[in-house]
mmCIF file of C-alpha atoms and ligand atoms in Angstrom:
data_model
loop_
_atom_site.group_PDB
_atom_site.id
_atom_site.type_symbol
_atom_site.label_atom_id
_atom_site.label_comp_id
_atom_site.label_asym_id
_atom_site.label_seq_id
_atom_site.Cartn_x
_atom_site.Cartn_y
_atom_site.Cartn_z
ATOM 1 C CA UNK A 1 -39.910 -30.932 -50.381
ATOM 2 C CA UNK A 2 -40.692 -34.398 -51.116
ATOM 3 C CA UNK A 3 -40.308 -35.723 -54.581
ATOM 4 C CA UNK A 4 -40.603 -39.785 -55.908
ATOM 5 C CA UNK A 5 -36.834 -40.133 -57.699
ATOM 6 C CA UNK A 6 -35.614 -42.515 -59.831
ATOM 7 C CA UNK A 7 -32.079 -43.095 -59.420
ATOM 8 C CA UNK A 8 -32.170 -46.544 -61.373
ATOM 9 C CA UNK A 9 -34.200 -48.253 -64.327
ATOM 10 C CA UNK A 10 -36.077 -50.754 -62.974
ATOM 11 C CA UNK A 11 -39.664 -51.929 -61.249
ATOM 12 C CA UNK A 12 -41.555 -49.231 -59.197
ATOM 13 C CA UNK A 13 -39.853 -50.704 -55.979
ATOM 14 C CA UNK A 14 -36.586 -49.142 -56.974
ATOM 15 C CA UNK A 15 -37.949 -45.466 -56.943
ATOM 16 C CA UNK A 16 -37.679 -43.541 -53.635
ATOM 17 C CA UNK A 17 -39.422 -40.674 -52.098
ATOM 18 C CA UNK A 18 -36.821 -38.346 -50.446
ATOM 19 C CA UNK A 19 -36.468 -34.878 -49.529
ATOM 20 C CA UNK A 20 -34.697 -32.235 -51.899
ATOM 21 C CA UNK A 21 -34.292 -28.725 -52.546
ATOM 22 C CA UNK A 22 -37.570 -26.674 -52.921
ATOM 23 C CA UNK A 23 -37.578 -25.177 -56.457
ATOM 24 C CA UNK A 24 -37.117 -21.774 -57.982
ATOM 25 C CA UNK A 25 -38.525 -20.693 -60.955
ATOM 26 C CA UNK A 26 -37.011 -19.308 -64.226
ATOM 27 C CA UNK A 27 -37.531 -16.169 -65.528
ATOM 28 C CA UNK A 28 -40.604 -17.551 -67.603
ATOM 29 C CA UNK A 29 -41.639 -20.292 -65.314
ATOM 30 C CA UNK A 30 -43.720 -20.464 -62.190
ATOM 31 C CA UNK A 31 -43.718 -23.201 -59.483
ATOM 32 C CA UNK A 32 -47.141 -25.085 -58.830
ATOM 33 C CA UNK A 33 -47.440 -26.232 -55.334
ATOM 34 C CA UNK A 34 -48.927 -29.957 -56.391
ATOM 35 C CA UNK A 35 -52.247 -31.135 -54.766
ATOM 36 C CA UNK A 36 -52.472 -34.325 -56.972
ATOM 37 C CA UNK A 37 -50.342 -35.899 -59.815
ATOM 38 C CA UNK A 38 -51.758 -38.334 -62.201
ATOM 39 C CA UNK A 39 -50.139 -41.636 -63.284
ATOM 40 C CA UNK A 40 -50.282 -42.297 -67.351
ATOM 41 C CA UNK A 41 -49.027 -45.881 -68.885
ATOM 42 C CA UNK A 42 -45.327 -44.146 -70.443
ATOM 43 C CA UNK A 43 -44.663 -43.218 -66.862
ATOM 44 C CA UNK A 44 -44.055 -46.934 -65.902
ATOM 45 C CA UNK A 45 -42.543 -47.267 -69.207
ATOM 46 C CA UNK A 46 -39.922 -44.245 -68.641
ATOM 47 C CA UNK A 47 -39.063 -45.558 -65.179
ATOM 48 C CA UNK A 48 -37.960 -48.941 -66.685
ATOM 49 C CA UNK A 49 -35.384 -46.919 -69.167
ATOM 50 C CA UNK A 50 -37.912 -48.026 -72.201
ATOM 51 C CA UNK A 51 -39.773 -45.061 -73.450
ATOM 52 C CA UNK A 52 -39.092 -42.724 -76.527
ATOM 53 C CA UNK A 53 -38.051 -39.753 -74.214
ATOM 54 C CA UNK A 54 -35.925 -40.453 -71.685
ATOM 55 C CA UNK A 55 -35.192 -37.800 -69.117
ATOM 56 C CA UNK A 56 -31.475 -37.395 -67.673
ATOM 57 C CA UNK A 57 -30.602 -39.644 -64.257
ATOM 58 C CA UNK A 58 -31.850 -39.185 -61.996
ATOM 59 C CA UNK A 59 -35.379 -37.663 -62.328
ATOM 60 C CA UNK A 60 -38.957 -37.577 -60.997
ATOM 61 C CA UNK A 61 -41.450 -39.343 -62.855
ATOM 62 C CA UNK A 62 -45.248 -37.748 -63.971
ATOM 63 C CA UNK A 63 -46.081 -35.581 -66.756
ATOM 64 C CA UNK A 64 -49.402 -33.596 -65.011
ATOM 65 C CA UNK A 65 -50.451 -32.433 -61.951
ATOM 66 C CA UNK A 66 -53.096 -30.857 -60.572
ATOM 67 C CA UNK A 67 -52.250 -27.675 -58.216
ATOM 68 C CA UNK A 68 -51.622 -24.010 -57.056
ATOM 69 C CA UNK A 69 -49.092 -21.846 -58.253
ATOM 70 C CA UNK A 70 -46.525 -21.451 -55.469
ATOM 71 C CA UNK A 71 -44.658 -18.469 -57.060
ATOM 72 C CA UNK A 72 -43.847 -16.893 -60.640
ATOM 73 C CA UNK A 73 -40.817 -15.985 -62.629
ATOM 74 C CA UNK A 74 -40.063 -12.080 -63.045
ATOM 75 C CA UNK A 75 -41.617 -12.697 -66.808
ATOM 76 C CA UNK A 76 -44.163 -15.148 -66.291
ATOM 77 C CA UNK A 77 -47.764 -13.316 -66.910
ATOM 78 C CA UNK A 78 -49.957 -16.338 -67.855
ATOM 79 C CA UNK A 79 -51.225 -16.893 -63.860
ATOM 80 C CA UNK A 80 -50.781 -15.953 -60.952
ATOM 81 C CA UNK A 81 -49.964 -16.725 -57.637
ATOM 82 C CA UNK A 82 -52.783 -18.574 -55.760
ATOM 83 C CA UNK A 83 -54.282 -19.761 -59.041
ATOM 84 C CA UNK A 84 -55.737 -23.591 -58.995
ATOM 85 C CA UNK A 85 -54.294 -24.907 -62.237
ATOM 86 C CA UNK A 86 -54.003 -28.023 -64.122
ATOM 87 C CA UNK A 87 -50.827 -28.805 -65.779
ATOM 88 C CA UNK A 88 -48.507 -30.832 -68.197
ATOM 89 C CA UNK A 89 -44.832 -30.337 -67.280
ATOM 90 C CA UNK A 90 -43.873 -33.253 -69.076
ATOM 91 C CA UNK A 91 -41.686 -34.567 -66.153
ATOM 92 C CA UNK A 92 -41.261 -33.663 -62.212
ATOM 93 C CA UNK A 93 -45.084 -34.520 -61.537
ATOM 94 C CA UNK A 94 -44.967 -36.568 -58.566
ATOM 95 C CA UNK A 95 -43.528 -34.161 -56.484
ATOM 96 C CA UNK A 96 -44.778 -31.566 -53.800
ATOM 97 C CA UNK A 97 -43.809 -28.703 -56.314
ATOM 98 C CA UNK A 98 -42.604 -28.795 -60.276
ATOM 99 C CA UNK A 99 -41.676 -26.118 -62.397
ATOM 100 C CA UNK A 100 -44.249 -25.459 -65.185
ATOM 101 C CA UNK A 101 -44.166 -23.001 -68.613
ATOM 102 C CA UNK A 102 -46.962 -21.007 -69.616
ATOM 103 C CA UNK A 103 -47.661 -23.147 -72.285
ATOM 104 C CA UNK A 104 -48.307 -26.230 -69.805
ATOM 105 C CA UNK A 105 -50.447 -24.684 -67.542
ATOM 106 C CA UNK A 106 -53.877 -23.315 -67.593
ATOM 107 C CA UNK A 107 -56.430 -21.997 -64.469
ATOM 108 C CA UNK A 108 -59.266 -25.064 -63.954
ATOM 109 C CA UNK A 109 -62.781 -24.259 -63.188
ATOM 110 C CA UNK A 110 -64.094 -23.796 -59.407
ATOM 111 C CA UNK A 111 -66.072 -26.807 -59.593
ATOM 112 C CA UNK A 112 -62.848 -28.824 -60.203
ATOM 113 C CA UNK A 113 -61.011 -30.627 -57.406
ATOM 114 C CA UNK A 114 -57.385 -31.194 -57.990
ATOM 115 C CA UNK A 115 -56.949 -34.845 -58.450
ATOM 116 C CA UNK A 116 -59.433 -34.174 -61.661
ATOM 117 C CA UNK A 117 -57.708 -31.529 -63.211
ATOM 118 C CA UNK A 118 -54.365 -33.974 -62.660
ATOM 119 C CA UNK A 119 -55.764 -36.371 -64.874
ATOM 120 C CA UNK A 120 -57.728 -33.844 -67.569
ATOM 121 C CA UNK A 121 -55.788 -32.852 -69.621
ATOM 122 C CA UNK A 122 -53.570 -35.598 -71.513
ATOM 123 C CA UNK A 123 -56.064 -37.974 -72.179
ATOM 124 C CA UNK A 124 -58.845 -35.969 -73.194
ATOM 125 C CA UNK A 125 -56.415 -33.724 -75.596
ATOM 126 C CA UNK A 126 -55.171 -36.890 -76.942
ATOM 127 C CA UNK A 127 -58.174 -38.029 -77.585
ATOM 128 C CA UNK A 128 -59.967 -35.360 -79.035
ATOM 129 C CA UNK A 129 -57.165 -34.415 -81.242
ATOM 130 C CA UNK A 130 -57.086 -38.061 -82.707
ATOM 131 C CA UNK A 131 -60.724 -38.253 -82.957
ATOM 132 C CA UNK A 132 -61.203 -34.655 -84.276
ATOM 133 C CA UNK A 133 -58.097 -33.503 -86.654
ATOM 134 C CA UNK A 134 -56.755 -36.656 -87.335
ATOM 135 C CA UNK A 135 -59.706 -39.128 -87.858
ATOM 136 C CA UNK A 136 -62.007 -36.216 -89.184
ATOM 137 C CA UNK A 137 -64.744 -38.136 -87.011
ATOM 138 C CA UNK A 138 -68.509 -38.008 -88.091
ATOM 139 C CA UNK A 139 -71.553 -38.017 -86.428
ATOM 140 C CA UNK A 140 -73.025 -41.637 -87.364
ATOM 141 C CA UNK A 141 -69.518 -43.444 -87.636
ATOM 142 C CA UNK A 142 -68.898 -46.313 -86.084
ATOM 143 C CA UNK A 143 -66.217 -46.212 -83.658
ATOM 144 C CA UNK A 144 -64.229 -48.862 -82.023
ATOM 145 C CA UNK A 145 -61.920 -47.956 -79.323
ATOM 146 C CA UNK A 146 -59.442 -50.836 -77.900
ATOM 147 C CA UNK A 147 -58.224 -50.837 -74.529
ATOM 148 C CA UNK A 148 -61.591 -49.279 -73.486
ATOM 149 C CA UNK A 149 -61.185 -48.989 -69.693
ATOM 150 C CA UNK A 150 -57.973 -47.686 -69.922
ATOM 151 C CA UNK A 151 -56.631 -43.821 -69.377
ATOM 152 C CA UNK A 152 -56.921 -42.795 -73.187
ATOM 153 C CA UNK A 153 -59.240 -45.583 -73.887
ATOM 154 C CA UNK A 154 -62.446 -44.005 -71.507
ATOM 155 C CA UNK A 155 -61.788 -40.619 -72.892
ATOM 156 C CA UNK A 156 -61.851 -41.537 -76.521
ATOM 157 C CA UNK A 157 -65.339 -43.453 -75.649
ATOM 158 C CA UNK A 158 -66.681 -40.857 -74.020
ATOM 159 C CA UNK A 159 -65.801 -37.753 -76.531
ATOM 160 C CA UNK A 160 -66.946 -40.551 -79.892
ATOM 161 C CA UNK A 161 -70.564 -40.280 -77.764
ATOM 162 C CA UNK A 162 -70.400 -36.994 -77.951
ATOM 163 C CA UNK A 163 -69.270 -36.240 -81.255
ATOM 164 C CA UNK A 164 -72.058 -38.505 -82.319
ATOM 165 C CA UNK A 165 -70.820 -41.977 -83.110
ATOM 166 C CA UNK A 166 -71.817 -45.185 -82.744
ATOM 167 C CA UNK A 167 -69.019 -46.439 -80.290
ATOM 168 C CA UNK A 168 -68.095 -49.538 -79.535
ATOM 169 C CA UNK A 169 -65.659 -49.889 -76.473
ATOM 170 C CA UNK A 170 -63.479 -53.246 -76.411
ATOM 171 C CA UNK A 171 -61.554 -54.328 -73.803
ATOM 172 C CA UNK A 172 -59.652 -57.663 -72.072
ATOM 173 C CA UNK A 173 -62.312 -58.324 -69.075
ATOM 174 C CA UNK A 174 -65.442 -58.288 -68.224
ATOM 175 C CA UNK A 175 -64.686 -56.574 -65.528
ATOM 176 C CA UNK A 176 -63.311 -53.943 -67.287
ATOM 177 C CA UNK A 177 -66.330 -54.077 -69.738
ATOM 178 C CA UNK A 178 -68.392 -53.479 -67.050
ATOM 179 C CA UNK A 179 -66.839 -50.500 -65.716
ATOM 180 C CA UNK A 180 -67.018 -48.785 -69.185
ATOM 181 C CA UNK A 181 -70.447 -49.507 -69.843
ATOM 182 C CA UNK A 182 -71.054 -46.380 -67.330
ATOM 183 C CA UNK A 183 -70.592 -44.872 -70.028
ATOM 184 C CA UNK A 184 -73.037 -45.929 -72.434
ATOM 185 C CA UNK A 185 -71.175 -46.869 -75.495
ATOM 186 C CA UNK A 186 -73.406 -48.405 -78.148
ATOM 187 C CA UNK A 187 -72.076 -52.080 -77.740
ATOM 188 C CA UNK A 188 -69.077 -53.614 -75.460
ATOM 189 C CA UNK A 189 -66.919 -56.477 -76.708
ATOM 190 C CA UNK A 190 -64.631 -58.914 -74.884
ATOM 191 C CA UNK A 191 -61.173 -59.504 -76.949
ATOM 192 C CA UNK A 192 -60.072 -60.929 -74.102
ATOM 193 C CA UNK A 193 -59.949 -64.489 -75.822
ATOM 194 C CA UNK A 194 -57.945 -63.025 -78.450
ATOM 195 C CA UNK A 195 -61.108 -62.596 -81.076
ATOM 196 C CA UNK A 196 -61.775 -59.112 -82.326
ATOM 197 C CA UNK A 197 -62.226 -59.477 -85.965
ATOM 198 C CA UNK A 198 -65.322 -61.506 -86.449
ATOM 199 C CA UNK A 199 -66.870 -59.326 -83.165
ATOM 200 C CA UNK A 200 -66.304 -56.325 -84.861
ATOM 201 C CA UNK A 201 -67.580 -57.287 -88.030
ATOM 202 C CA UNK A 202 -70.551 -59.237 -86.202
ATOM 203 C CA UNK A 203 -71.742 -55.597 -85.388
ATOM 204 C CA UNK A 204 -71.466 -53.886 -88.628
ATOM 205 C CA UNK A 205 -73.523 -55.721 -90.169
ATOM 206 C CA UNK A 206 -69.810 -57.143 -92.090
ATOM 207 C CA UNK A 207 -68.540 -53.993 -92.683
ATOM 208 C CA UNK A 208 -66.089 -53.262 -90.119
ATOM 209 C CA UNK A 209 -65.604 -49.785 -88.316
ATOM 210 C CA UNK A 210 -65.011 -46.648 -89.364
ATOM 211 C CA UNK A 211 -62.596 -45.156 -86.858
ATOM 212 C CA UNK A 212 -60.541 -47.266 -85.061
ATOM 213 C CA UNK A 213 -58.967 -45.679 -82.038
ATOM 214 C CA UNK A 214 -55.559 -48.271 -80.734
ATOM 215 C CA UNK A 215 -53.185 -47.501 -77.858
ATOM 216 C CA UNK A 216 -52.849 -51.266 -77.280
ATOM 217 C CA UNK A 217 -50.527 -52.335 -81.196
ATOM 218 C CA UNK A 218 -50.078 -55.911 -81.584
ATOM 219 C CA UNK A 219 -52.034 -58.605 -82.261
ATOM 220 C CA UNK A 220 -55.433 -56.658 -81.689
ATOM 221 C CA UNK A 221 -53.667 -53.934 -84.702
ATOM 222 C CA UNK A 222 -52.916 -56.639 -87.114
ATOM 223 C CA UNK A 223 -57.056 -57.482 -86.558
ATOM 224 C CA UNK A 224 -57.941 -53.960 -86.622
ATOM 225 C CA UNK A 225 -56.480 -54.145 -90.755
ATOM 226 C CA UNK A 226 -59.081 -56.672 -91.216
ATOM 227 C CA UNK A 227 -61.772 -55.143 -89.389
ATOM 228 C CA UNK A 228 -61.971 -51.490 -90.577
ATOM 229 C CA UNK A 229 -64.592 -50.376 -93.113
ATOM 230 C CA UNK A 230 -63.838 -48.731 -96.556
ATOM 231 C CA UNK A 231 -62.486 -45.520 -96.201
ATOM 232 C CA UNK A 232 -61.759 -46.371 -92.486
ATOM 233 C CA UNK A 233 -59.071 -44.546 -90.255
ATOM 234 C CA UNK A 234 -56.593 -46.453 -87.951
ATOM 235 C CA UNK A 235 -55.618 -43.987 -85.279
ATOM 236 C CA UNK A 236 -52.335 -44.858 -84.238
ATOM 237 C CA UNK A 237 -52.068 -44.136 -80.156
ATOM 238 C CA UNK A 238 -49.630 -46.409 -78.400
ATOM 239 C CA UNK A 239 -48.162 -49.851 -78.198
ATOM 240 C CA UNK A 240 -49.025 -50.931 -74.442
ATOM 241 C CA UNK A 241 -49.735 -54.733 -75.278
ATOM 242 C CA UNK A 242 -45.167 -53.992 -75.696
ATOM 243 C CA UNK A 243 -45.253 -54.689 -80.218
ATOM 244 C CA UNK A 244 -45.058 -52.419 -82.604
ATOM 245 C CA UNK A 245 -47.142 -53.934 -85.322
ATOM 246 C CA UNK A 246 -46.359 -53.524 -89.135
ATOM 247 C CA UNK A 247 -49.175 -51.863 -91.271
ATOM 248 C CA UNK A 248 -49.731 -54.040 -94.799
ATOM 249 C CA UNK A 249 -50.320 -52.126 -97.662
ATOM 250 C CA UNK A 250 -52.263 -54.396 -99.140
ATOM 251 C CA UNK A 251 -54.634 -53.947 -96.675
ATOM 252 C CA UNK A 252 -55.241 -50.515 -97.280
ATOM 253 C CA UNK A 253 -55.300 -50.713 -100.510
ATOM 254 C CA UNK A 254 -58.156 -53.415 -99.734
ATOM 255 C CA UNK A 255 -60.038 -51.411 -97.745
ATOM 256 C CA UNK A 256 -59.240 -47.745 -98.905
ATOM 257 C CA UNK A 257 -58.120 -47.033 -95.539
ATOM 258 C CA UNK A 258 -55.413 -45.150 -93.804
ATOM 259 C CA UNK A 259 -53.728 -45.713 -90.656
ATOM 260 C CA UNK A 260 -53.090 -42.477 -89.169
ATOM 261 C CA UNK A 261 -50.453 -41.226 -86.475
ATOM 262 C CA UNK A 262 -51.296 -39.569 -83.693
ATOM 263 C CA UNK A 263 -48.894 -37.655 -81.450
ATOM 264 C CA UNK A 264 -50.199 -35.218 -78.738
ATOM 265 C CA UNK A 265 -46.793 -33.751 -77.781
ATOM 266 C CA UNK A 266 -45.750 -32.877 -81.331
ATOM 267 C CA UNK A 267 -49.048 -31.548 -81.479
ATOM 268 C CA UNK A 268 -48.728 -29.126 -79.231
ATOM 269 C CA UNK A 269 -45.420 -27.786 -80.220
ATOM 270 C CA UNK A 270 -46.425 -27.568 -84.339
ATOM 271 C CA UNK A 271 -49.773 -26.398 -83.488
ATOM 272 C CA UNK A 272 -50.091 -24.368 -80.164
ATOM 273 C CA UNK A 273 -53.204 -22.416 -81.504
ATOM 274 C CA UNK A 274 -55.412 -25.639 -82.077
ATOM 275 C CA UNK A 275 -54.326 -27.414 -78.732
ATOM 276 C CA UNK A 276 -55.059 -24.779 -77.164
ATOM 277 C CA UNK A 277 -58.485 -24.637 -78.873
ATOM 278 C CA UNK A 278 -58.924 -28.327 -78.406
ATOM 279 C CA UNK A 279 -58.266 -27.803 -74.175
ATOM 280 C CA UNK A 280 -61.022 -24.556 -74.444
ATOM 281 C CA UNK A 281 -63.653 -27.039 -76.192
ATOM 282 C CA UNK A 282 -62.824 -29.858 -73.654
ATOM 283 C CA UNK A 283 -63.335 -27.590 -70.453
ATOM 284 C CA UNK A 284 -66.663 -26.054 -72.106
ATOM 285 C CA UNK A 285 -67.629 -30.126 -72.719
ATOM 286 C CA UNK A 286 -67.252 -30.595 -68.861
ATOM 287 C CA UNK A 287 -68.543 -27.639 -67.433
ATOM 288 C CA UNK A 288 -71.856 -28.812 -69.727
ATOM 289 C CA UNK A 289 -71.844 -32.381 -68.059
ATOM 290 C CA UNK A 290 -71.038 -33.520 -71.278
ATOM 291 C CA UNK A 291 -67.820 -35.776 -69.972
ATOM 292 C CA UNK A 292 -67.003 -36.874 -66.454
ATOM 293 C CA UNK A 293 -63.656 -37.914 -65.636
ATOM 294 C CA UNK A 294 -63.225 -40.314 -63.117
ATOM 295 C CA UNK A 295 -60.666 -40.888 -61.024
ATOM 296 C CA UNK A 296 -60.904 -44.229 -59.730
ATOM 297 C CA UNK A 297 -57.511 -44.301 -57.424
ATOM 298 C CA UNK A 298 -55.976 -42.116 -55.877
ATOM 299 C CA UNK A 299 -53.263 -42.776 -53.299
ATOM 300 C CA UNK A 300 -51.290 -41.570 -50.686
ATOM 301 C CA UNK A 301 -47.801 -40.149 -52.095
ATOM 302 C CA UNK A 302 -46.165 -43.062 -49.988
ATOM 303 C CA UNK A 303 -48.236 -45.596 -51.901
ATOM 304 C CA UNK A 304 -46.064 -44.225 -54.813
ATOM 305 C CA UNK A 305 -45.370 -48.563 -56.165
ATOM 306 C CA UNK A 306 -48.987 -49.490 -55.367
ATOM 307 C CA UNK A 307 -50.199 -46.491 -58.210
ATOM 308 C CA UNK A 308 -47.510 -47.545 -60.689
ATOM 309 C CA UNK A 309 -48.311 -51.560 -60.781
ATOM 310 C CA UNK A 310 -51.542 -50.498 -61.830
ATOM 311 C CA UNK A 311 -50.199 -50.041 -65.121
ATOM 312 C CA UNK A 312 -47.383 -52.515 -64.997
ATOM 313 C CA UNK A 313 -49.866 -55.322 -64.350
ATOM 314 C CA UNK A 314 -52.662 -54.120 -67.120
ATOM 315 C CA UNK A 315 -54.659 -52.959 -64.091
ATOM 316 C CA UNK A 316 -56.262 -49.460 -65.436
ATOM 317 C CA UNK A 317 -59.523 -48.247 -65.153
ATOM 318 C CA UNK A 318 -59.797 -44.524 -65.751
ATOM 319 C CA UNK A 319 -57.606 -42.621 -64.161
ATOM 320 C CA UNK A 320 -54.916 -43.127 -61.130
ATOM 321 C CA UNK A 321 -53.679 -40.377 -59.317
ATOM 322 C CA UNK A 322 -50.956 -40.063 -55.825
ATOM 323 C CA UNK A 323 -52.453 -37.534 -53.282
ATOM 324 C CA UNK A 324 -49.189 -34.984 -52.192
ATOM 325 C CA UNK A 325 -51.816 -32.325 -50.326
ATOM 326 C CA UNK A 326 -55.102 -33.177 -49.007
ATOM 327 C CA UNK A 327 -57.814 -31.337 -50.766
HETATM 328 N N1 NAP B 401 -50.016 -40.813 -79.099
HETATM 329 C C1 NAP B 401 -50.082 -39.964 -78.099
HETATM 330 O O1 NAP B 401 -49.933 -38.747 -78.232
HETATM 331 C C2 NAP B 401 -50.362 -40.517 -76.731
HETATM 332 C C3 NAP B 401 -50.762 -39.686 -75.671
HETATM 333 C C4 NAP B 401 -51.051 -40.277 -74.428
HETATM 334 C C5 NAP B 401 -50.908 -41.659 -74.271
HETATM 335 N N2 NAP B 401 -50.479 -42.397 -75.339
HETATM 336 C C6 NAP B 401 -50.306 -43.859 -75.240
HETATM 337 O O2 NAP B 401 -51.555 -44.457 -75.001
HETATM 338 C C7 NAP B 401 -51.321 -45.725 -74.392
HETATM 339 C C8 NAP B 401 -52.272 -45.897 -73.233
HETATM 340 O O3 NAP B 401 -51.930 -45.008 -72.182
HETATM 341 P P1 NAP B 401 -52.836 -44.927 -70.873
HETATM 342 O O4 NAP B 401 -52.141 -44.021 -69.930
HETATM 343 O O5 NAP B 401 -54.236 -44.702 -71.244
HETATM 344 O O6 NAP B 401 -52.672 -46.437 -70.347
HETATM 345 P P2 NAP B 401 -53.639 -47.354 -69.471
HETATM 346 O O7 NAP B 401 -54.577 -46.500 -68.687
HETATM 347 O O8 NAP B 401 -52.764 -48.324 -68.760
HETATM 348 O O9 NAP B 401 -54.501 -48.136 -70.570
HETATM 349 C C9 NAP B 401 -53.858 -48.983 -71.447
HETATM 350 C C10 NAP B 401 -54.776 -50.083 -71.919
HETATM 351 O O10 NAP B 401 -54.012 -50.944 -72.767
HETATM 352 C C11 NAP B 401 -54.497 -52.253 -72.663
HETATM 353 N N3 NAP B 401 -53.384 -53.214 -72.682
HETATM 354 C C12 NAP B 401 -53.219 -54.207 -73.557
HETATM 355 N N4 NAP B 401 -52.112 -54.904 -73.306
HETATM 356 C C13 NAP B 401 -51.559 -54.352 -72.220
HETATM 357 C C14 NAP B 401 -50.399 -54.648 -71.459
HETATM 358 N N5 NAP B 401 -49.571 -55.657 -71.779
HETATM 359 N N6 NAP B 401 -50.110 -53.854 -70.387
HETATM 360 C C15 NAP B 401 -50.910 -52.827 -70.062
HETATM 361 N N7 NAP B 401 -52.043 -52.489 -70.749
HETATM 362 C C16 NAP B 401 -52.350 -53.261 -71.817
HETATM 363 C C17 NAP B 401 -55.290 -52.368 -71.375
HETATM 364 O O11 NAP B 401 -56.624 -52.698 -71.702
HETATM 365 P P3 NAP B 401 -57.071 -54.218 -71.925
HETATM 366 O O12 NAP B 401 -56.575 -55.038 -70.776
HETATM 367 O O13 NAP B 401 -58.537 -54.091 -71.947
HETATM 368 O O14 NAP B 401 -56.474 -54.642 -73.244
HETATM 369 C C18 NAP B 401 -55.276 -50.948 -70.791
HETATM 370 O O15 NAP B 401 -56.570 -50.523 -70.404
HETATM 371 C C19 NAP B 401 -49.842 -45.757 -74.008
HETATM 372 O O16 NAP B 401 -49.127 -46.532 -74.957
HETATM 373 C C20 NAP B 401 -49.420 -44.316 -74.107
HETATM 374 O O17 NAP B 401 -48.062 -44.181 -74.418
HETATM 375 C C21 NAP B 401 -50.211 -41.859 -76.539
#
């Protein structure tokens, strides 16, 4: 089977797609035949040897998929064969098969093709879990969401609509801006010239936001401190803009605020029961129309660099996926 490898850190253009071994599964695993894998910002990251997690060399990139199962362990009961699924294995994704536990892997609805359910699950469970246990979100909070158009970003504006905020979705572009306004969030703005304070507090009336949802860190954290309302929550996501930013006390002592981590994968592991909950709400939400993931790339496996310098080169909007099985 065919599988994108990375034998090296370095740029996209040093992985390969080759031929290997098809897989077996364990005991407790089962093999999904992958339709669609979807791309996510720490893949590019983990390629380049600068991620938390580092796999062992050498390894195939992608943490979900979209697919069938291909064939089951002697003590795997969770699906079966033939099942459509969507899936997080965590690594192996952009290959024609990976090897998935129950825990990752869950049937999708009929009405969902596979390069959807590749790019479902992590973002919306991110965001929903950040916006929902962590920020305690209300209906008639303001919430500002940086890095708008992104992967995470678009889910987080689209679940704060319907959890009832007022959302405001921020991002670098116009372009990018104009893509998310699809979505109807209550108000746009453009940090792009480096100004999010005084825009922020420009449309609360002075008083900043009350949830602030940031996978971006850097600069636009530091103004997020200054920008958040009393009692306000700083959801810690991710650090794409490449700084981890320093959170003043002062500040929150200020403002009565908190910043709050949020980390999906730990998540999952100290708190199966509630993911799992979270994933059940999420797929109810789309079978009601309620969100719409979109998938605005998807690419031949071959076209394996063009996917990844999407989010090398601060390209995202929604969701990327490579194609491994036409539909
Ligand atoms: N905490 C968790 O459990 C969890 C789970 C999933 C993902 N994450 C994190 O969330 C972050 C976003 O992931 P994603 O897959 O949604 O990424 P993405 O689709 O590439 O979106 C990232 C956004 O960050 C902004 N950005 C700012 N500076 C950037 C730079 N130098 N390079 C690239 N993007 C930059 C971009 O928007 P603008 O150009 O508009 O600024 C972009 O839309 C990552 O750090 C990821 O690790 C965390």
């Amino acid at each position: 089977m065919k599988a994108v490898m990375c034998h090296s850190y370095g740029p996209p253009e040093n992985l390969v797609l080759e031929d290997i071994p098809d897989l077996e599964p364990g005991e407790y695993e089962a093999v999904v035949e992958v339709h669609a894998a979807s791309l996510n910002f720490p893949d590019g990251l983990q390629i380049q040897g600068k991620y938390q997690f580092q796999p062992p060399m050498p390894f195939t990139p992608g943490s979900e998929v979209g697919g069938v199962i291909k064939s089951v362990g002697a003590k795997f009961s969770a699906l079966n064969v033939g099942d459509r699924v969507m899936a997080i294995p965590g690594i192996g994704g952009l290959a024609e098969q990976v090897i998935v536990k129950s825990e990752s892997v869950r049937r999708i609805p009929n009405n969902m093709d596979f390069k959807t359910a590749a790019g479902f699950a992590m973002v919306y469970t991110t965001s929903y879990h950040a916006l929902k246990q962590r920020a305690k979100l209300q209906p008639g909070e303001t919430l500002l969401v940086l890095g708008a158009s992104g992967g995470v970003g678009l889910s987080a504006v689209e679940l704060g609509k319907v959890m009832g905020a007022k959302v405001i979705a921020a991002a670098s572009t116009e372009d990018k801006l104009d893509f998310v306004r699809q979505f109807k969030p209550d108000a746009t703005i453009n940090y792009g010239d480096g100004e999010l304070k005084e825009k922020v507090k420009e449309l609360t009336d002075g008083r900043g936001a009350d949830v602030i949802y940031d996978p971006v860190g850097g600069d636009l954290f530091d103004q997020s401190c200054r920008c958040i309302n009393w009692n306000g929550r700083l959801l810690v996501i991710g650090f794409t803009s490449g700084r981890i930013p320093e959170y003043k006390a002062n500040l929150a002592l200020l403002k009565g605020s908190s910043m709050v981590g949020v980390f999906l994968g730990r998540f999952r592991k100290e708190e199966p029961k509630a993911y799992e909950q979270n994933l059940d709400e999420l797929l109810a939400m789309y079978a009601n129309g309620q969100l719409n993931p979109v998938v605005t790339q998807t690419f031949p496996k071959e076209q394996f660099v063009k996917a990844f310098n999407i989010f090398t080169k601060r390209q995202a909007k929604g969701k990327v996926t490579l194609e491994f099985k036409a539909e």
